[in-house]
Amino acid sequence: MTERYDCHYCKESLFGKKYVLRDENPYCVKCYESLYSNTCEECKKPIGCDSRDLSYKDRHWHDDCFHCFKCHRSLVDKPFSTKDEQLLCTECYSNEYSSKCFECKKTIMPGSRKMEHKGNSWHETCFTCQRCQQPIGTKSFIPKDNSNYCVACYEKQFALQCVHCKKPITTGGVTYHDQPWHKDCFLCTGCKQQLSGQRFTSRDDFAYCLNCFCNLYAKKCAACTTPISGLGGSKYISFEERQWHNDCFNCKKCLVSLVGRGFLTERDDILCPDCGKDI
């Protein structure tokens, strides 16, 4: 007696009929499609055993239904993109949604490498230095007047050169006597300390910090012997080739200030009229 070979679901005999095995169980075509076939996203009909099931992100299509939403050309075995769950060929997607190259104005195709800066996009091969025309890629660059320059070309064409070291000044220079300097190059002629950010003065076109200038060139106070800079509006008294700080111009005996008052001299001393009576 011949053993029966029936559909696992409807139990009808499968002898002489097409069937499908699933988990080692046989199913007639009708039962298999009813139980397990995927539904086509486009036509909403089951994708039968005699059709190829094309899938993308848990969605399924018949061969004939797998086409571009815009131009309806088949996407079978072709690259495609999606937008709002709609399938699009690369051409339609690019025309609708892709960036345009700022340089050549052509579409930047999906999947191709692009460069972006301040809302603009370029093909990698179009993102070049305005001066040397070499691709910038991921290297540092400097934008100027809607053009981009590699650092070396920008320095050659636009950067000021330090009057001291003759090298380009790219950031934070100092201007002195209408000439550009690096901050690290603008030093006191005397002590060689940086002058950027502090008060300084000059003599014979050479820059000095206040300490060096006072020690080298300022007159000395006849009372305290320290330099009188005269800088920044500070006041001093001058008499017969001698100078005093305002605060030092006092009577030798009673120490009263003589600024704006009459005074007498006795050898190197200055006295108020009261203390000078005994001279």
Short mmCIF file of C-alpha atoms in Angstrom, two decimals:
data_model
loop_
_atom_site.label_atom_id
_atom_site.label_comp_id
_atom_site.label_asym_id
_atom_site.label_seq_id
_atom_site.Cartn_x
_atom_site.Cartn_y
_atom_site.Cartn_z
CA MET A 1 0.00 0.00 0.00
CA THR A 2 1.40 3.46 -1.03
CA GLU A 3 1.96 6.00 1.84
CA ARG A 4 -0.16 9.18 1.54
CA TYR A 5 1.60 12.51 0.90
CA ASP A 6 -0.77 15.30 1.87
CA CYS A 7 -0.67 19.11 2.33
CA HIS A 8 0.30 19.87 5.89
CA TYR A 9 -2.51 22.46 6.19
CA CYS A 10 -5.53 21.34 4.10
CA LYS A 11 -4.62 17.62 4.10
CA GLU A 12 -5.38 17.23 0.40
CA SER A 13 -3.20 14.79 -1.48
CA LEU A 14 -0.15 16.27 -3.17
CA PHE A 15 0.44 13.37 -5.59
CA GLY A 16 0.86 14.78 -9.09
CA LYS A 17 0.70 18.39 -7.83
CA LYS A 18 3.22 21.19 -7.23
CA TYR A 19 4.01 21.79 -3.60
CA VAL A 20 6.34 23.82 -1.38
CA LEU A 21 8.37 22.61 1.59
CA ARG A 22 8.52 24.82 4.68
CA ASP A 23 10.16 23.61 7.89
CA GLU A 24 10.22 20.13 6.26
CA ASN A 25 6.42 20.17 5.92
CA PRO A 26 4.78 20.05 2.44
CA TYR A 27 2.13 22.58 1.45
CA CYS A 28 0.02 22.85 -1.66
CA VAL A 29 0.65 26.06 -3.56
CA LYS A 30 -2.72 27.54 -2.63
CA CYS A 31 -2.22 26.97 1.13
CA TYR A 32 1.40 28.14 1.08
CA GLU A 33 0.53 31.42 -0.66
CA SER A 34 -2.42 31.98 1.67
CA LEU A 35 -0.34 31.35 4.80
CA TYR A 36 3.14 32.65 3.99
CA SER A 37 3.27 34.80 0.85
CA ASN A 38 4.20 38.47 1.30
CA THR A 39 1.93 41.22 0.03
CA CYS A 40 3.29 43.53 -2.68
CA GLU A 41 3.67 47.16 -1.53
CA GLU A 42 2.62 48.45 -4.94
CA CYS A 43 -0.35 46.33 -6.06
CA LYS A 44 -1.29 44.90 -2.65
CA LYS A 45 -1.59 41.36 -4.11
CA PRO A 46 0.23 38.28 -2.77
CA ILE A 47 3.63 37.52 -4.22
CA GLY A 48 3.13 33.93 -5.40
CA CYS A 49 5.54 31.04 -5.58
CA ASP A 50 6.10 31.60 -9.30
CA SER A 51 7.16 35.25 -8.78
CA ARG A 52 10.43 36.72 -7.50
CA ASP A 53 9.97 38.45 -4.13
CA LEU A 54 12.04 41.68 -4.00
CA SER A 55 12.44 43.07 -0.49
CA TYR A 56 13.82 46.25 1.09
CA LYS A 57 13.57 47.07 4.79
CA ASP A 58 10.82 44.48 5.47
CA ARG A 59 8.78 45.64 2.47
CA HIS A 60 8.12 43.46 -0.57
CA TRP A 61 7.38 43.90 -4.28
CA HIS A 62 6.69 41.86 -7.42
CA ASP A 63 9.37 42.22 -10.11
CA ASP A 64 7.01 44.27 -12.27
CA CYS A 65 5.98 46.51 -9.36
CA PHE A 66 9.50 47.41 -8.27
CA HIS A 67 9.86 50.72 -10.14
CA CYS A 68 10.66 54.42 -9.62
CA PHE A 69 7.80 56.41 -8.12
CA LYS A 70 8.51 59.37 -10.44
CA CYS A 71 9.51 57.99 -13.85
CA HIS A 72 8.20 54.39 -13.38
CA ARG A 73 11.35 52.83 -14.78
CA SER A 74 12.20 49.42 -13.35
CA LEU A 75 14.59 49.40 -10.41
CA VAL A 76 15.32 45.65 -10.58
CA ASP A 77 19.09 45.15 -10.17
CA LYS A 78 19.66 48.93 -10.26
CA PRO A 79 20.73 51.41 -7.56
CA PHE A 80 17.91 53.41 -6.00
CA SER A 81 17.10 55.76 -3.12
CA THR A 82 14.05 56.35 -0.96
CA LYS A 83 12.23 59.51 0.13
CA ASP A 84 9.12 59.45 2.34
CA GLU A 85 9.02 55.64 1.78
CA GLN A 86 8.82 56.10 -2.00
CA LEU A 87 11.32 54.34 -4.28
CA LEU A 88 13.28 56.64 -6.62
CA CYS A 89 15.91 55.97 -9.25
CA THR A 90 19.17 57.82 -8.62
CA GLU A 91 18.47 60.30 -11.43
CA CYS A 92 15.03 61.30 -10.14
CA TYR A 93 16.27 61.46 -6.55
CA SER A 94 19.20 63.67 -7.57
CA ASN A 95 17.03 66.04 -9.60
CA GLU A 96 14.57 66.43 -6.75
CA TYR A 97 16.61 66.30 -3.56
CA SER A 98 20.39 66.21 -4.06
CA SER A 99 22.67 69.19 -3.44
CA LYS A 100 24.09 71.18 -6.34
CA CYS A 101 27.82 71.81 -6.49
CA PHE A 102 28.64 75.44 -5.67
CA GLU A 103 31.44 75.41 -8.26
CA CYS A 104 30.12 73.53 -11.33
CA LYS A 105 26.38 73.82 -10.48
CA LYS A 106 25.84 70.14 -11.30
CA THR A 107 24.04 67.64 -9.09
CA ILE A 108 26.05 65.84 -6.43
CA MET A 109 24.91 62.25 -6.91
CA PRO A 110 23.84 60.17 -3.88
CA GLY A 111 26.70 58.11 -2.51
CA SER A 112 29.40 60.35 -3.97
CA ARG A 113 31.66 62.23 -1.60
CA LYS A 114 30.89 65.90 -1.11
CA MET A 115 32.46 68.77 0.81
CA GLU A 116 30.33 71.24 2.77
CA HIS A 117 31.07 74.68 4.23
CA LYS A 118 28.60 77.30 5.53
CA GLY A 119 25.59 75.80 3.76
CA ASN A 120 27.30 75.26 0.39
CA SER A 121 28.30 71.92 -1.13
CA TRP A 122 31.00 70.88 -3.63
CA HIS A 123 32.03 67.75 -5.49
CA GLU A 124 35.26 66.57 -3.93
CA THR A 125 37.09 67.30 -7.20
CA CYS A 126 35.54 70.80 -7.43
CA PHE A 127 36.57 71.86 -3.91
CA THR A 128 39.94 73.32 -4.91
CA CYS A 129 42.21 76.19 -3.93
CA GLN A 130 41.44 79.31 -5.98
CA ARG A 131 45.16 80.02 -6.47
CA CYS A 132 46.90 76.66 -7.05
CA GLN A 133 43.77 74.73 -8.17
CA GLN A 134 44.78 71.71 -6.07
CA PRO A 135 42.01 69.75 -4.26
CA ILE A 136 41.68 70.91 -0.65
CA GLY A 137 40.05 67.72 0.64
CA THR A 138 40.16 67.57 4.42
CA LYS A 139 43.13 69.97 4.75
CA SER A 140 42.82 73.36 6.44
CA PHE A 141 41.66 76.21 4.21
CA ILE A 142 40.75 79.89 4.47
CA PRO A 143 37.68 81.38 2.71
CA LYS A 144 37.92 84.86 1.17
CA ASP A 145 35.50 86.70 -1.17
CA ASN A 146 33.45 83.56 -2.00
CA SER A 147 36.63 81.63 -2.85
CA ASN A 148 38.64 79.11 -0.85
CA TYR A 149 42.41 79.00 -0.47
CA CYS A 150 44.79 76.45 0.98
CA VAL A 151 46.76 77.93 3.87
CA ALA A 152 50.03 78.18 1.92
CA CYS A 153 48.43 80.07 -1.00
CA TYR A 154 46.46 82.37 1.30
CA GLU A 155 49.62 83.35 3.16
CA LYS A 156 51.47 84.01 -0.10
CA GLN A 157 48.69 86.11 -1.61
CA PHE A 158 47.04 87.92 1.30
CA ALA A 159 48.85 87.60 4.62
CA LEU A 160 50.99 90.49 5.90
CA GLN A 161 54.65 89.73 6.54
CA CYS A 162 56.24 90.51 9.87
CA VAL A 163 58.75 93.35 9.49
CA HIS A 164 61.07 91.55 11.92
CA CYS A 165 61.12 87.86 10.86
CA LYS A 166 59.67 88.31 7.33
CA LYS A 167 57.22 85.42 7.86
CA PRO A 168 53.43 85.64 7.22
CA ILE A 169 51.17 86.89 10.01
CA THR A 170 48.10 84.63 10.04
CA THR A 171 46.56 85.61 13.40
CA GLY A 172 46.87 88.33 15.99
CA GLY A 173 49.56 90.66 14.71
CA VAL A 174 50.64 94.07 16.07
CA THR A 175 50.94 97.29 14.05
CA TYR A 176 53.69 99.74 15.06
CA HIS A 177 54.68 102.75 12.94
CA ASP A 178 52.32 101.39 10.24
CA GLN A 179 54.31 98.18 10.03
CA PRO A 180 53.05 94.65 10.92
CA TRP A 181 54.70 92.47 13.58
CA HIS A 182 54.03 89.08 15.11
CA LYS A 183 53.21 89.46 18.81
CA ASP A 184 56.20 87.22 19.56
CA CYS A 185 58.46 89.46 17.51
CA PHE A 186 57.40 92.81 18.95
CA LEU A 187 59.83 93.03 21.88
CA CYS A 188 61.36 95.67 24.10
CA THR A 189 64.70 96.81 22.68
CA GLY A 190 66.20 96.66 26.15
CA CYS A 191 64.94 93.60 28.04
CA LYS A 192 63.45 91.66 25.07
CA GLN A 193 60.10 91.12 26.81
CA GLN A 194 56.91 91.10 24.72
CA LEU A 195 55.31 94.53 24.43
CA SER A 196 51.92 93.35 23.15
CA GLY A 197 49.22 94.12 25.71
CA GLN A 198 51.31 96.50 27.84
CA ARG A 199 52.24 100.19 27.77
CA PHE A 200 55.42 101.09 25.94
CA THR A 201 57.16 104.07 24.40
CA SER A 202 59.87 104.64 21.83
CA ARG A 203 63.11 106.50 21.25
CA ASP A 204 64.79 106.85 17.86
CA ASP A 205 62.08 104.50 16.43
CA PHE A 206 63.02 101.73 18.88
CA ALA A 207 60.28 100.43 21.21
CA TYR A 208 60.90 100.11 24.96
CA CYS A 209 58.86 98.92 27.92
CA LEU A 210 58.37 101.67 30.51
CA ASN A 211 60.90 100.22 32.93
CA CYS A 212 63.69 100.05 30.36
CA PHE A 213 62.89 103.46 28.93
CA CYS A 214 62.91 105.09 32.36
CA ASN A 215 66.12 103.38 33.42
CA LEU A 216 67.89 104.29 30.20
CA TYR A 217 66.59 107.76 29.33
CA ALA A 218 64.36 109.31 31.99
CA LYS A 219 65.65 112.07 34.27
CA LYS A 220 66.05 111.19 37.94
CA CYS A 221 64.07 112.87 40.69
CA ALA A 222 66.31 115.15 42.77
CA ALA A 223 64.56 113.94 45.94
CA CYS A 224 64.03 110.16 45.59
CA THR A 225 66.49 109.55 42.70
CA THR A 226 64.06 107.25 40.87
CA PRO A 227 63.27 107.93 37.16
CA ILE A 228 60.65 110.49 36.16
CA SER A 229 58.92 108.97 33.16
CA GLY A 230 56.59 111.86 32.34
CA LEU A 231 54.40 109.25 30.57
CA GLY A 232 50.67 108.88 30.82
CA GLY A 233 50.21 112.53 31.86
CA SER A 234 52.19 112.21 35.10
CA LYS A 235 53.38 115.66 36.30
CA TYR A 236 56.78 116.76 37.51
CA ILE A 237 58.54 119.95 38.54
CA SER A 238 61.64 121.28 36.77
CA PHE A 239 63.95 123.97 38.21
CA GLU A 240 67.51 124.86 37.22
CA GLU A 241 68.19 121.57 35.44
CA ARG A 242 66.77 119.56 38.33
CA GLN A 243 63.49 117.66 38.33
CA TRP A 244 61.16 116.32 41.01
CA HIS A 245 58.09 114.13 41.04
CA ASN A 246 55.10 116.22 42.10
CA ASP A 247 54.84 114.12 45.27
CA CYS A 248 58.54 114.65 46.02
CA PHE A 249 58.57 118.44 45.62
CA ASN A 250 58.39 119.19 49.35
CA CYS A 251 60.11 121.44 51.88
CA LYS A 252 63.26 119.76 53.19
CA LYS A 253 62.47 120.71 56.79
CA CYS A 254 58.69 120.61 57.32
CA LEU A 255 57.86 118.39 54.29
CA VAL A 256 54.97 120.61 53.17
CA SER A 257 54.24 120.35 49.44
CA LEU A 258 55.68 123.23 47.43
CA VAL A 259 53.74 122.49 44.23
CA GLY A 260 52.22 125.78 43.07
CA ARG A 261 53.82 127.72 45.91
CA GLY A 262 56.85 129.94 46.32
CA PHE A 263 60.06 128.34 47.66
CA LEU A 264 63.68 129.05 48.49
CA THR A 265 66.82 127.04 47.83
CA GLU A 266 69.72 126.29 50.11
CA ARG A 267 72.46 124.44 48.27
CA ASP A 268 70.66 121.25 46.99
CA ASP A 269 67.64 121.66 49.30
CA ILE A 270 64.34 123.44 48.69
CA LEU A 271 62.49 125.15 51.55
CA CYS A 272 59.13 126.74 52.10
CA PRO A 273 59.19 130.56 52.82
CA ASP A 274 58.56 129.93 56.56
CA CYS A 275 61.48 127.50 56.95
CA GLY A 276 63.68 129.70 54.77
CA LYS A 277 63.43 132.70 57.12
CA ASP A 278 66.40 131.48 59.13
CA ILE A 279 68.73 131.25 56.15
#
